[in-house]
Coordinates of C-alpha atoms in Angstrom, one line a residue:
Chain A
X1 CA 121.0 -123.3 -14.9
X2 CA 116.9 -122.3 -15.8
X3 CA 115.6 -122.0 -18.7
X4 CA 112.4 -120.0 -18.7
X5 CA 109.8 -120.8 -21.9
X6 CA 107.1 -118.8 -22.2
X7 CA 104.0 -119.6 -23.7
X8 CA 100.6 -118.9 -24.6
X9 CA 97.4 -120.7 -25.6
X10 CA 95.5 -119.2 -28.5
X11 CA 92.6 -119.5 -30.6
X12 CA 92.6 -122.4 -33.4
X13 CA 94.2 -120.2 -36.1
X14 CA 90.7 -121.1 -38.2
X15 CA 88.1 -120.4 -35.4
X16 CA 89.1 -116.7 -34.4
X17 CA 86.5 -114.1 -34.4
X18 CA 86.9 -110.7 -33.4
X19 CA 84.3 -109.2 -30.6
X20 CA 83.1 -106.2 -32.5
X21 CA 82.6 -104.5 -29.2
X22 CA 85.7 -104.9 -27.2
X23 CA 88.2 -104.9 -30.5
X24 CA 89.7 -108.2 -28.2
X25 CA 89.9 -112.3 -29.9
X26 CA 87.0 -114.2 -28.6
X27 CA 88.3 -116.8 -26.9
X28 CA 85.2 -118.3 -25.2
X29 CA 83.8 -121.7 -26.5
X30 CA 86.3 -121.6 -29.5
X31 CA 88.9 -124.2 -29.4
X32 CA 92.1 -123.1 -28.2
X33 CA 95.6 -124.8 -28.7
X34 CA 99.2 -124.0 -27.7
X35 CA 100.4 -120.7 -29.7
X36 CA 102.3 -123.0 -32.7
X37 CA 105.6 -120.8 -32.9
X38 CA 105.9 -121.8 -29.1
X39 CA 106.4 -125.4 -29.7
X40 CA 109.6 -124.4 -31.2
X41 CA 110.3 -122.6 -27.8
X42 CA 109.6 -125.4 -25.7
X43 CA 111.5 -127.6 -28.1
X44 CA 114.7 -125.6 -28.2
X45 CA 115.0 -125.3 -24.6
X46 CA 114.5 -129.1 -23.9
X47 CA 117.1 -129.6 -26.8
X48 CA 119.7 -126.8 -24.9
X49 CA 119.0 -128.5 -21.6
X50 CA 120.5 -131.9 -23.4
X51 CA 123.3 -130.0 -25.2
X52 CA 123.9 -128.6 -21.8
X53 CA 123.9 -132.0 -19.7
X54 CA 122.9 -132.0 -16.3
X55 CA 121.6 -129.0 -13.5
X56 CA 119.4 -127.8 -16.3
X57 CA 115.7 -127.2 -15.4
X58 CA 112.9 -125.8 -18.4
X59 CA 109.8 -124.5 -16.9
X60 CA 107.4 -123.2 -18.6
X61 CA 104.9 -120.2 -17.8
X62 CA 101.8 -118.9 -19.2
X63 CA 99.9 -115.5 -18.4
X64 CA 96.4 -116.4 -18.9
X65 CA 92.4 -118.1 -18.0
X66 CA 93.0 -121.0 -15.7
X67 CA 92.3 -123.1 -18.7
X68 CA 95.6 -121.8 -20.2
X69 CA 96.5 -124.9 -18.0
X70 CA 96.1 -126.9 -20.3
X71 CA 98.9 -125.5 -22.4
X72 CA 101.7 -125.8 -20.2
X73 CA 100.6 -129.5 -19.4
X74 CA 101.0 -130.0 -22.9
X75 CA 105.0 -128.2 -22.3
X76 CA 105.8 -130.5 -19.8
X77 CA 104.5 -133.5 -21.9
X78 CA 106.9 -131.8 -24.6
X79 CA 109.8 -132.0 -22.4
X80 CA 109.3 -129.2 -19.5
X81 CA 110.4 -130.0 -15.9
X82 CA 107.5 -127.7 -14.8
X83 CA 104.8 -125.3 -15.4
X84 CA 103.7 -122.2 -13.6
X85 CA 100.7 -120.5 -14.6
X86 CA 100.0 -116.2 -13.9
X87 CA 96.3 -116.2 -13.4
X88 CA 94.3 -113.2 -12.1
X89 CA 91.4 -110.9 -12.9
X90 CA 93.6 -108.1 -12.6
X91 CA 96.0 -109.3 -15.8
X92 CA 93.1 -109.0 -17.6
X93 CA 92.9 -106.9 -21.1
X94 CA 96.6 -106.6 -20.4
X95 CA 98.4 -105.1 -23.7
X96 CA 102.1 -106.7 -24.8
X97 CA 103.7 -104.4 -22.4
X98 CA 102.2 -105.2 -19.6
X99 CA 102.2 -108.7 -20.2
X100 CA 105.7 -108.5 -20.7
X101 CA 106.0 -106.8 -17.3
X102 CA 104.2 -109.5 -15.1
X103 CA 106.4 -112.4 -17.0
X104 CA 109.4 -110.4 -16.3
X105 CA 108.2 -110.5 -12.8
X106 CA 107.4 -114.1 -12.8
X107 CA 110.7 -114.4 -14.1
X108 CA 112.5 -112.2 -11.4
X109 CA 110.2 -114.4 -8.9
X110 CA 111.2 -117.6 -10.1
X111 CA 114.7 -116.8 -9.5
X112 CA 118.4 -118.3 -11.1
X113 CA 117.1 -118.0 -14.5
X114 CA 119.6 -117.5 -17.1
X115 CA 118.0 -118.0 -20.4
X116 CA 114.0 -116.9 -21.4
X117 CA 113.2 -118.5 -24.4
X118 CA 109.6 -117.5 -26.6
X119 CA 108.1 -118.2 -30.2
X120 CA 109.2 -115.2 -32.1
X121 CA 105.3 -114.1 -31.6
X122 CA 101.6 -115.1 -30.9
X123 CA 99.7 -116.4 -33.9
X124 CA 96.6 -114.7 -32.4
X125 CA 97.9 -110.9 -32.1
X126 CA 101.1 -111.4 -34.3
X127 CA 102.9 -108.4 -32.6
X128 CA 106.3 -110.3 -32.2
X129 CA 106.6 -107.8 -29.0
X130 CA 106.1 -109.6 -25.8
X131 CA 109.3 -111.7 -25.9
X132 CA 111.5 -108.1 -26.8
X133 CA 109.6 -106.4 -24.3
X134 CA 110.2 -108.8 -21.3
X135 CA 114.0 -108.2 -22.6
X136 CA 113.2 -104.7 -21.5
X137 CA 111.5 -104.9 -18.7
X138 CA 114.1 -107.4 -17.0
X139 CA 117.2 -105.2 -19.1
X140 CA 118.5 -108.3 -20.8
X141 CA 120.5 -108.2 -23.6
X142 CA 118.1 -110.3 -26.6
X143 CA 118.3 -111.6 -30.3
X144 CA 114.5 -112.0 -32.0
X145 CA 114.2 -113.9 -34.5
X146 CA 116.9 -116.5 -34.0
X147 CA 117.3 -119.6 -36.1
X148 CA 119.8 -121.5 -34.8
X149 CA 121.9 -121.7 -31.7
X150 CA 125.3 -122.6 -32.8
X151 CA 127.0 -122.4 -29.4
X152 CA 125.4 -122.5 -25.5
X153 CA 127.5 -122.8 -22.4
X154 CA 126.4 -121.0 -18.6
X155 CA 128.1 -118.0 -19.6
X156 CA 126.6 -117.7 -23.1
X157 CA 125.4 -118.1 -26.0
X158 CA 125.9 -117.5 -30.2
X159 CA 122.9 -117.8 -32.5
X160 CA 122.0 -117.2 -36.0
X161 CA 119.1 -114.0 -35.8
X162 CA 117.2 -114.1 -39.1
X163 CA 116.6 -110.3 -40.7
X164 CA 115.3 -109.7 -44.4
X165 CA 118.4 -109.4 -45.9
X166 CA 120.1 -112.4 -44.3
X167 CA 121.5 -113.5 -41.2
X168 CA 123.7 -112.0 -38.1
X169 CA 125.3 -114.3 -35.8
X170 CA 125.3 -112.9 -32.0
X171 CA 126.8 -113.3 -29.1
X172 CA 125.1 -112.9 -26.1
X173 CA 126.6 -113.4 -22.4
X174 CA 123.5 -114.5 -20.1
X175 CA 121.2 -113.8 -18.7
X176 CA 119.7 -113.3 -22.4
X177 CA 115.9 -113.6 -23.7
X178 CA 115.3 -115.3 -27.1
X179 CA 112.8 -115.4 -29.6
X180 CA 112.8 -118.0 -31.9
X181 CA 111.6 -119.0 -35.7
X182 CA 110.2 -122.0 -37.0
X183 CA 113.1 -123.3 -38.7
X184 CA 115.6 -123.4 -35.5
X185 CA 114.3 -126.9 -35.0
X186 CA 111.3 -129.5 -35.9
X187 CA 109.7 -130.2 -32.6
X188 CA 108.8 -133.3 -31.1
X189 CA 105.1 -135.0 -31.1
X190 CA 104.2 -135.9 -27.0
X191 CA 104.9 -139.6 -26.3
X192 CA 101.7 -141.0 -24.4
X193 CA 104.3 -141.4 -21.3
X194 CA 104.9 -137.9 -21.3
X195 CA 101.6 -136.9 -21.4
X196 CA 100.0 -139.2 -18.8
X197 CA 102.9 -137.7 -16.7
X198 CA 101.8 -134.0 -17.3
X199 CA 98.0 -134.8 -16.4
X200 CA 100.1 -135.7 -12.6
X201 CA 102.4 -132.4 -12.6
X202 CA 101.1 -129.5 -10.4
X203 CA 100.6 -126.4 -12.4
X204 CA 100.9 -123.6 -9.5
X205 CA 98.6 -120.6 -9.9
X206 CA 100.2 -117.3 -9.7
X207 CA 98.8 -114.2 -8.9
X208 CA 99.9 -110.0 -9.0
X209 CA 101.0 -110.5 -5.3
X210 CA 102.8 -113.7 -5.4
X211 CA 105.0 -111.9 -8.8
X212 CA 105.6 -108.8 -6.8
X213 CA 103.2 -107.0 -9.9
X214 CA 102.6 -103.0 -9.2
X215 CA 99.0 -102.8 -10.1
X216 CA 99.2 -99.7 -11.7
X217 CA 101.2 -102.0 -14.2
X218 CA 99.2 -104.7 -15.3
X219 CA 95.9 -105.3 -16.8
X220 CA 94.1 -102.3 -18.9
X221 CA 94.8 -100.0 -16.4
X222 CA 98.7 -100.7 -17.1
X223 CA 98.2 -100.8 -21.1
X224 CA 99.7 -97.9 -22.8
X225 CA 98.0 -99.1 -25.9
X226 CA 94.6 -100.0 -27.1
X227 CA 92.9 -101.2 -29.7
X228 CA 90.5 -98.5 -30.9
X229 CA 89.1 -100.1 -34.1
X230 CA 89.8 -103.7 -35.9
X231 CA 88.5 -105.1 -39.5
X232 CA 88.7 -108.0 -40.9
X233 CA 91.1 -108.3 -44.1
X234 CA 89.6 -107.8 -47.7
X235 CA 88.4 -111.7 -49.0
X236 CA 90.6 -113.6 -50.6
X237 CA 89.6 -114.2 -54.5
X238 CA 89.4 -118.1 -54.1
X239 CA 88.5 -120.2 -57.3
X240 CA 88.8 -124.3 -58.1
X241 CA 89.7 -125.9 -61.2
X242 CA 88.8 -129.1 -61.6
X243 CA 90.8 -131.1 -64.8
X244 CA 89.5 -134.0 -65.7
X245 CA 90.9 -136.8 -68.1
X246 CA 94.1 -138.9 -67.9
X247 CA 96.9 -137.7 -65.6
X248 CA 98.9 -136.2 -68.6
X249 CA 95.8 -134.3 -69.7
X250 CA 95.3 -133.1 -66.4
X251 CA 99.1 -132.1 -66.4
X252 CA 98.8 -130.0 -69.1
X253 CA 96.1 -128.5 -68.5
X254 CA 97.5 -127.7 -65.1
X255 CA 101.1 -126.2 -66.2
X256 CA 98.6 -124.5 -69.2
X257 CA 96.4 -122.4 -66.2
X258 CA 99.4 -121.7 -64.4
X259 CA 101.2 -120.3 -67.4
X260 CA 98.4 -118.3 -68.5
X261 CA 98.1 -116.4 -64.9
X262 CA 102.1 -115.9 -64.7
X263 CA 102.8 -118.2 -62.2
X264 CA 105.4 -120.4 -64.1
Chain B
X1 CA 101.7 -162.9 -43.9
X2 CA 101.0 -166.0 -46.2
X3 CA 100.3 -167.9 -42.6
X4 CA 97.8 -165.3 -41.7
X5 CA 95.5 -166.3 -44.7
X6 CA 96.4 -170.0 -44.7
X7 CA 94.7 -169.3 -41.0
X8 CA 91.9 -167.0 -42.3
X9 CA 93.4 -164.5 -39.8
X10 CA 91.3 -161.1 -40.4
X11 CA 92.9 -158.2 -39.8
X12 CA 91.6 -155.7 -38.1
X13 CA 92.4 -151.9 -38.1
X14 CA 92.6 -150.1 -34.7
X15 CA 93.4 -146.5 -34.1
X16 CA 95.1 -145.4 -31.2
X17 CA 93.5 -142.6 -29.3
X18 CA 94.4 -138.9 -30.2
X19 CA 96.7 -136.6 -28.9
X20 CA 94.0 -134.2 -28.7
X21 CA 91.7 -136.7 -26.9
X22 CA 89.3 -135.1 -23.9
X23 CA 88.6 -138.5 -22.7
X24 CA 92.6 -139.8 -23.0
X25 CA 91.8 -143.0 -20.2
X26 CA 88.3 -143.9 -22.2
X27 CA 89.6 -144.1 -25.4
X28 CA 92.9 -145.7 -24.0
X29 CA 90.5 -148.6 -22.4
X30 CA 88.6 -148.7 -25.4
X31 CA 91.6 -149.3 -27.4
X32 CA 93.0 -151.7 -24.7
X33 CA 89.5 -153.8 -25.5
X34 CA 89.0 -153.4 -28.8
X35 CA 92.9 -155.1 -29.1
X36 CA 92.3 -158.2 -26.6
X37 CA 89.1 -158.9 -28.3
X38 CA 91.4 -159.2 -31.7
X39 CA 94.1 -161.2 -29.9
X40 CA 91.3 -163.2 -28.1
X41 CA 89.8 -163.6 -31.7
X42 CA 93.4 -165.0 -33.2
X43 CA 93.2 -162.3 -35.9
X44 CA 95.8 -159.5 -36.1
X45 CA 95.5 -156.1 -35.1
X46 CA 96.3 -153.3 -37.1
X47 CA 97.5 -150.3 -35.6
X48 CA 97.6 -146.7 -37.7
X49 CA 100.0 -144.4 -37.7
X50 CA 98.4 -140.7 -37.3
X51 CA 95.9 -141.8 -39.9
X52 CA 94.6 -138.6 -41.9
X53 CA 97.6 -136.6 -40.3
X54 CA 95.5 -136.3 -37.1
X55 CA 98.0 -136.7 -34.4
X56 CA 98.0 -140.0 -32.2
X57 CA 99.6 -141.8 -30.0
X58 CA 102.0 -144.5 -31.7
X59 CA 100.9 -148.2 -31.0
X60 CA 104.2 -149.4 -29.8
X61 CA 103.5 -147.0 -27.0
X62 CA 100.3 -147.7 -26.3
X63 CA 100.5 -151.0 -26.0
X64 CA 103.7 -150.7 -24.0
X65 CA 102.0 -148.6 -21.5
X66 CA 98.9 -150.7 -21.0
X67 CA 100.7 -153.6 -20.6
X68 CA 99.3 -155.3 -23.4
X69 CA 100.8 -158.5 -24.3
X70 CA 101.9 -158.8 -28.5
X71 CA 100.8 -162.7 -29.2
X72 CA 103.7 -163.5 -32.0
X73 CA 102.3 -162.6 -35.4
X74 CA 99.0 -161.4 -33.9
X75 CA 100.2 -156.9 -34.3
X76 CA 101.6 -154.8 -37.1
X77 CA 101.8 -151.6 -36.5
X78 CA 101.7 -148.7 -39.7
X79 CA 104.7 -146.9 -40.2
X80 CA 104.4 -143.6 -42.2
X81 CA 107.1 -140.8 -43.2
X82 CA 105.5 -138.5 -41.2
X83 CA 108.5 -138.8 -37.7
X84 CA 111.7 -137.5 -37.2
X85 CA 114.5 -139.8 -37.0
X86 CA 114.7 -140.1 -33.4
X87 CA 111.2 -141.1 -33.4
X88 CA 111.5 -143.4 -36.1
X89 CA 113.9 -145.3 -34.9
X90 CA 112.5 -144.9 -31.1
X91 CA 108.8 -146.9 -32.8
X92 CA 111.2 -149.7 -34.6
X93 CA 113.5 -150.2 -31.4
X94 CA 110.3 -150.6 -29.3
X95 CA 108.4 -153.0 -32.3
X96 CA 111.3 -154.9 -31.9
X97 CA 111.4 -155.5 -28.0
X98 CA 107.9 -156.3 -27.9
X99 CA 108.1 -158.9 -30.8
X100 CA 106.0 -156.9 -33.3
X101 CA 107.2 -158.4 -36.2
X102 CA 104.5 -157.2 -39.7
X103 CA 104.9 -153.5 -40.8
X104 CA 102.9 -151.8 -43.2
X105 CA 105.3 -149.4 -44.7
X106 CA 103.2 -146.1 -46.1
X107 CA 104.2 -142.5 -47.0
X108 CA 101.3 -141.2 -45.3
X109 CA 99.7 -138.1 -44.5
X110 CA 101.2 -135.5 -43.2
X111 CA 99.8 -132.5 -41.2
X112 CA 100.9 -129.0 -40.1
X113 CA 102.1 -130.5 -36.6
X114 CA 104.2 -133.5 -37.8
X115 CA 107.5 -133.4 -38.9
X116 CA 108.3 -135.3 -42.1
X117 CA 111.4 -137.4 -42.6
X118 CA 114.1 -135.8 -44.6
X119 CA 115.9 -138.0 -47.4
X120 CA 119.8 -137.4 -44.7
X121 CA 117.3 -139.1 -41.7
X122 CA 117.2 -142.5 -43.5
X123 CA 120.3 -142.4 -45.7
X124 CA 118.9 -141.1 -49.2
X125 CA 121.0 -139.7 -51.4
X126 CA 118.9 -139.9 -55.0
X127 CA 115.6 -138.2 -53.9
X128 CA 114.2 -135.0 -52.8
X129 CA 111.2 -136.4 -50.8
X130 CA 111.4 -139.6 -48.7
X131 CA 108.7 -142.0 -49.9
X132 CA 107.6 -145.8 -48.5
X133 CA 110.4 -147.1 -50.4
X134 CA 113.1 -144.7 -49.0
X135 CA 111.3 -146.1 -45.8
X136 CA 111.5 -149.8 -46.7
X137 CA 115.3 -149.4 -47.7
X138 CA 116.1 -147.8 -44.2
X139 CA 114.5 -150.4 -41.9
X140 CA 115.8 -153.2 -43.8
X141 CA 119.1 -151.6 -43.8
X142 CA 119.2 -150.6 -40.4
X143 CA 116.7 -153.4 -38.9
X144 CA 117.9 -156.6 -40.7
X145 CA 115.6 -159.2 -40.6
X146 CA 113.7 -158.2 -37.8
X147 CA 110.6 -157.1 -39.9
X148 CA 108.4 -158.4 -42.2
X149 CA 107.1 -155.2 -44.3
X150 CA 104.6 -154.9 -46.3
X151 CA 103.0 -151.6 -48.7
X152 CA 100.3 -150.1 -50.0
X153 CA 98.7 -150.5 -53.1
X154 CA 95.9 -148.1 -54.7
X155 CA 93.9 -150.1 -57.8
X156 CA 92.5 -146.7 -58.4
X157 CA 95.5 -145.1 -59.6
X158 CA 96.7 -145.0 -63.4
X159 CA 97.8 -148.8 -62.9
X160 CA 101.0 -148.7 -64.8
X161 CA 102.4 -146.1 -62.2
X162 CA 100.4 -147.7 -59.9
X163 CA 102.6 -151.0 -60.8
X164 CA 106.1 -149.5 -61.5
X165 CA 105.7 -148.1 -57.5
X166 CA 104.9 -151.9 -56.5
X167 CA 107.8 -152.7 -58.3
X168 CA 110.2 -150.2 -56.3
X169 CA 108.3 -151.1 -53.1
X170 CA 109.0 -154.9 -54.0
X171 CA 113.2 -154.2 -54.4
X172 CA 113.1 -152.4 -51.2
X173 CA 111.8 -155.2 -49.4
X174 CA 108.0 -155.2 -49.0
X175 CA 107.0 -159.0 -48.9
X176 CA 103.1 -158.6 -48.6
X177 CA 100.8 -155.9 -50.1
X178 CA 97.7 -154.0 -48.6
X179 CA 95.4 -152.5 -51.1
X180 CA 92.8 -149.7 -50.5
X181 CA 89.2 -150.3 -50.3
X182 CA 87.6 -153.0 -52.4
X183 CA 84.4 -153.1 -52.5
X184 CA 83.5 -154.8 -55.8
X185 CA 85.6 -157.2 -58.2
X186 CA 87.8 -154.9 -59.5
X187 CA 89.8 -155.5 -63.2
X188 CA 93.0 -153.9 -61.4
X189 CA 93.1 -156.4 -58.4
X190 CA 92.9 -159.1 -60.9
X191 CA 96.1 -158.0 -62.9
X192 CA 97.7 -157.4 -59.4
X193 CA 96.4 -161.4 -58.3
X194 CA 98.0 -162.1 -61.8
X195 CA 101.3 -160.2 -61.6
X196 CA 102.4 -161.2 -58.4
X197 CA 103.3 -163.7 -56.5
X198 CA 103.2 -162.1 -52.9
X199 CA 100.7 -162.2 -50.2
X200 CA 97.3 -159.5 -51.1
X201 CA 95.3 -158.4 -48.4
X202 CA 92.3 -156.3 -49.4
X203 CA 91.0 -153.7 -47.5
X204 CA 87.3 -154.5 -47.2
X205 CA 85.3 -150.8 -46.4
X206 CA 83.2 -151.6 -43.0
X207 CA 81.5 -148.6 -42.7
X208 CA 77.9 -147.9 -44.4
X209 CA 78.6 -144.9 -45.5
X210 CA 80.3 -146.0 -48.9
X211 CA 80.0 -142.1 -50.1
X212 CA 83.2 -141.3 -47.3
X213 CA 85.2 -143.4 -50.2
X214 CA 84.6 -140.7 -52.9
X215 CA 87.7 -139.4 -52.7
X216 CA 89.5 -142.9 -52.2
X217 CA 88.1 -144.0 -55.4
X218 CA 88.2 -141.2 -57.7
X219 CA 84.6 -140.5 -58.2
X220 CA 81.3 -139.2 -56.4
X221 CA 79.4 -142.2 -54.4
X222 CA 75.8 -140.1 -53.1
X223 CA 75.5 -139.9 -49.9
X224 CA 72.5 -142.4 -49.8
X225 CA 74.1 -145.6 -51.6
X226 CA 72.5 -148.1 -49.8
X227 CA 75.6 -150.8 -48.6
X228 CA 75.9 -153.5 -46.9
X229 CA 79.6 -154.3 -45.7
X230 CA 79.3 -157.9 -44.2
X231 CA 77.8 -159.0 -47.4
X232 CA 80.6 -157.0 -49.2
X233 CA 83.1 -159.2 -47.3
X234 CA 81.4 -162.4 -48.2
X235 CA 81.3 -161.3 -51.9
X236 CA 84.7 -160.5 -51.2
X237 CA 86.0 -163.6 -50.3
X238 CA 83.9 -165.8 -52.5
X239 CA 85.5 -163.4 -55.4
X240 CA 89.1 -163.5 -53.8
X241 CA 89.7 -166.7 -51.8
X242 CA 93.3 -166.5 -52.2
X243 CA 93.5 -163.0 -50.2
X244 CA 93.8 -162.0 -46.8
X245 CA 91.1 -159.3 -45.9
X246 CA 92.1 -156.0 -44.0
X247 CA 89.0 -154.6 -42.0
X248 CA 88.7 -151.1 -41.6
X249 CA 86.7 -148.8 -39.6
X250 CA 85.0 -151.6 -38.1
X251 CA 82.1 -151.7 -35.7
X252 CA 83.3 -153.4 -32.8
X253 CA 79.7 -153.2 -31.2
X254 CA 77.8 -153.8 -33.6
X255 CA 79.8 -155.6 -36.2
X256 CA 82.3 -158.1 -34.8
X257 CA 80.5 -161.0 -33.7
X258 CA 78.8 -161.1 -37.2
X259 CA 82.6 -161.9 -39.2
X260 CA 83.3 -164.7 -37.2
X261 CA 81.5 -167.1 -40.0
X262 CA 82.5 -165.0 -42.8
X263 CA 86.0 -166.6 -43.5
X264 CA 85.3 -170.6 -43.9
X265 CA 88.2 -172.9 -43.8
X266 CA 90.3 -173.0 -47.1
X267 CA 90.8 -175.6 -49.5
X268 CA 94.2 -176.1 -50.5
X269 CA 93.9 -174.4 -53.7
X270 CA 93.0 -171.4 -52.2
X271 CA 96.0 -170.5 -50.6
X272 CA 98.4 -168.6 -52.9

């Protein structure tokens, strides 16, 4: 059985800017990190390939700037057999559709996978779209949003899919894509071991030709959608209080302030 | 820990490198030296546990990897409430196959990126938030006698809740207590010399820049307060004989060789 993660590296939440001219996240010289919801990923498919026993393999793969490397280095220190990294010019300025389309063909490449697994979205463009859309483009049956897996075998799968007014429980014969939610798990810190062993792993370098990618398909060229305008959200009102005097003072000044503005 | 002061044993806080690290093998040799030069040195070395909730690498594992030998007594590693179970118990199996014996039992601070222990993990039933002493009870229950534990104590706090927490921390099994930063004679310390009977170490503040204890302290210290920290540590010791010292942030360049004379041999009276 394979297990497919993907992932993506992303701005540290705190340090994106938007470029005024392009609409697109400026990524150069700002710290980047492993999209958070995709920890989750990574960890629920190293926890189903335990659950599962032996003959499982996790790989992880990543559409983005060679540096993106670093990402799924940090997946196999987090449990990943592998990590395969889709790297071109061409992907470039590629919208959620088409970067749904070259994973799906990364995934079609890679061959024998049963299970895609992604964080239920990026914290960067928060469009929860690329994991449904690889669903799509590969015609897999799906469940977003999914907070628990309460059964896995080869054949399938049942899990707990999160909506506003509750929770469905699904059953879904694989091949199947998931995207998961923060609670389905608490995800495990590297161990120095594993990460020493990651620096070692080869991260292969894919490109359009090696997925089998129609050009006309990927990058902006193969974007139905653009961004045509972005701004900022209005400023949060932010104010201190400081209470000074003993702790019971403090207290009730506290509970007195958060009375007085309705939130008790 | 009463043999480390009746030794005049410092001990000295080391942080692992970071997960985040750009230069992992630079920091892991600079770990690797700062630690034989405190094993060389007879003190213990004291190794933090994702201090400030940045994300390192646990000590066990550190050591373990760079083959660094754990000279009985000589290593205690921090233990926070910041794991999950598994890696909990993974740190206290691997203390206890390399012989680390001293643990310094703390709740900790947490971070977005590490998991805090939930009260089912380490057997709680009467509490919504695990604490040090939910801590204490679990390795003591789980680890019997193979650790010597011992917690934190804050003289800046109110000190009767400061107290009534030592208290807890004492019937879940701490033996020895760690305070936070001391950098004068302090009216709290003396009622904690007074009040108990266990070992103190103080932590003695090795950095110049006193203003970084603000917050640690309660109030504003200016950025210019002129400090001297190895005189700090004589004054400490002539002030508190009977306690073992806890150096933190350390200079091992520039610092180290000048506490080797700080800690003269005890009198018997000395010794608590």
């Amino acid at each position: 059985m394979r297990i497919v993660v993907c992932i993506k590296q992303v701005p540290a939440t705190n340090d994106a800017v938007i470029d005024p001219e392009t609409k697109r996240i400026v990524r150069e010289g700002v710290q980047a990190i492993l999209n958070p919801f995709d920890t989750y990923a990574i960890e629920e498919a190293v926890r189903l390939r335990a659950r599962l026993g032996g003959g499982v393999e996790v790989l992880a793969i990543s559409m983005g700037p060679p540096r993106a490397e670093a990402v799924l280095r940090e997946a196999v220190a987090l449990g990943a057999d592998r990590g395969i990294l889709l790297s071109h010019r061409a992907f470039g300025g590629s919208d959620t559709w088409a970067t749904s389309y070259v994973l799906s063909q990364a995934i079609r490449t890679i061959g024998n996978v049963d299970l895609v697994i992604c964080g239920k979205q990026a914290v960067d463009g928060d469009t929860a779209q690329v994991g449904p859309g690889i669903a799509a483009h590969l015609n897999w049956p799906q469940a977003a949003l999914v907070s628990a897996v309460r059964e896995v075998s080869t054949q399938h799968l049942v899990v707990v899919r999160m909506h506003e007014d509750g929770h469905d429980v699904c059953e879904l014969s694989l091949p199947a894509v998931l995207t998961v939610v923060k609670g389905i798990n608490v995800p495990r810190v590297p161990s120095l071991k594993g990460v020493l062993a990651a620096r070692k792993s080869e991260i292969p370098v894919w490109t359009p030709e090696m997925i089998g990618a129609d050009p006309a398909k990927i990058g902006l060229d193969g974007s139905p959608t653009r961004v045509v305008r972005t701004a900022p959200p209005p400023p949060r009102n932010k104010e201190s209080l400081r209470f000074t005097g003993t702790a019971e003072v403090c207290a009730g000044g506290l509970l007195r302030e958060l009375r007085k503005r309705s939130l008790l | 820990m009463k043999e480390h002061i009746e030794k005049r044993a410092y001990h000295v806080e080391i942080l692992p490198p970071k997960q985040d690290s750009a230069k992992l093998d630079a920091d892991l040799a600079g770990f690797a030296e700062k630690y034989q030069r405190v094993m060389a040195s007879g003190f213990c070395a004291c190794i933090t546990d994702n201090a400030m909730g940045h994300l390192a690498f646990q000590g066990p594992e550190v050591l373990e990897e760079l083959r660094l030998s754990v000279p009985p007594g000589q290593v205690m590693i921090h233990l926070n409430t910041f794991h999950t179970k598994e890696s909990l118990d993974e740190i206290l199996v691997t203390c206890r196959r390399q012989g680390i014996r001293h643990l310094l039992v703390i709740s900790g601070d947490g971070s977005d990126r590490l998991p805090k222990l939930q009260p089912a993990d380490v057997g709680a039933t009467d509490v919504e938030a695990v604490t040090s002493v939910e801590l204490l009870r679990y390795i003591h229950r789980q680890y019997p006698g193979d650790f010597e534990t011992g917690v934190a104590f804050n003289p800046y706090e109110p000190p009767e809740h400061e107290f009534e927490k030592l208290v807890r921390k004492c019937a879940a099994g701490a033996t020895f207590v760690i305070t936070q930063p001391v950098i004068e004679k302090h009216p709290v310390v003396d009622q904690l010399l007074a009040t108990t009977t266990l070992p103190i170490v103080l932590e003695a503040w090795m950095s110049k820049k006193l203003h970084l204890l603000s917050q640690a302290v309660g109030y504003e210290i200016p950025e210019d307060t002129p400090f001297d920290p190895i005189a700090t540590l004589r004054m400490l010791h002539q002030t508190y004989p009977a306690c073992g010292m806890y150096l933190s942030l350390l200079g091992f360049k520039t610092q180290y060789d000048l506490i080797r004379d700080t800690w003269s041999v005890p009198t018997s009276k000395e010794t608590r």
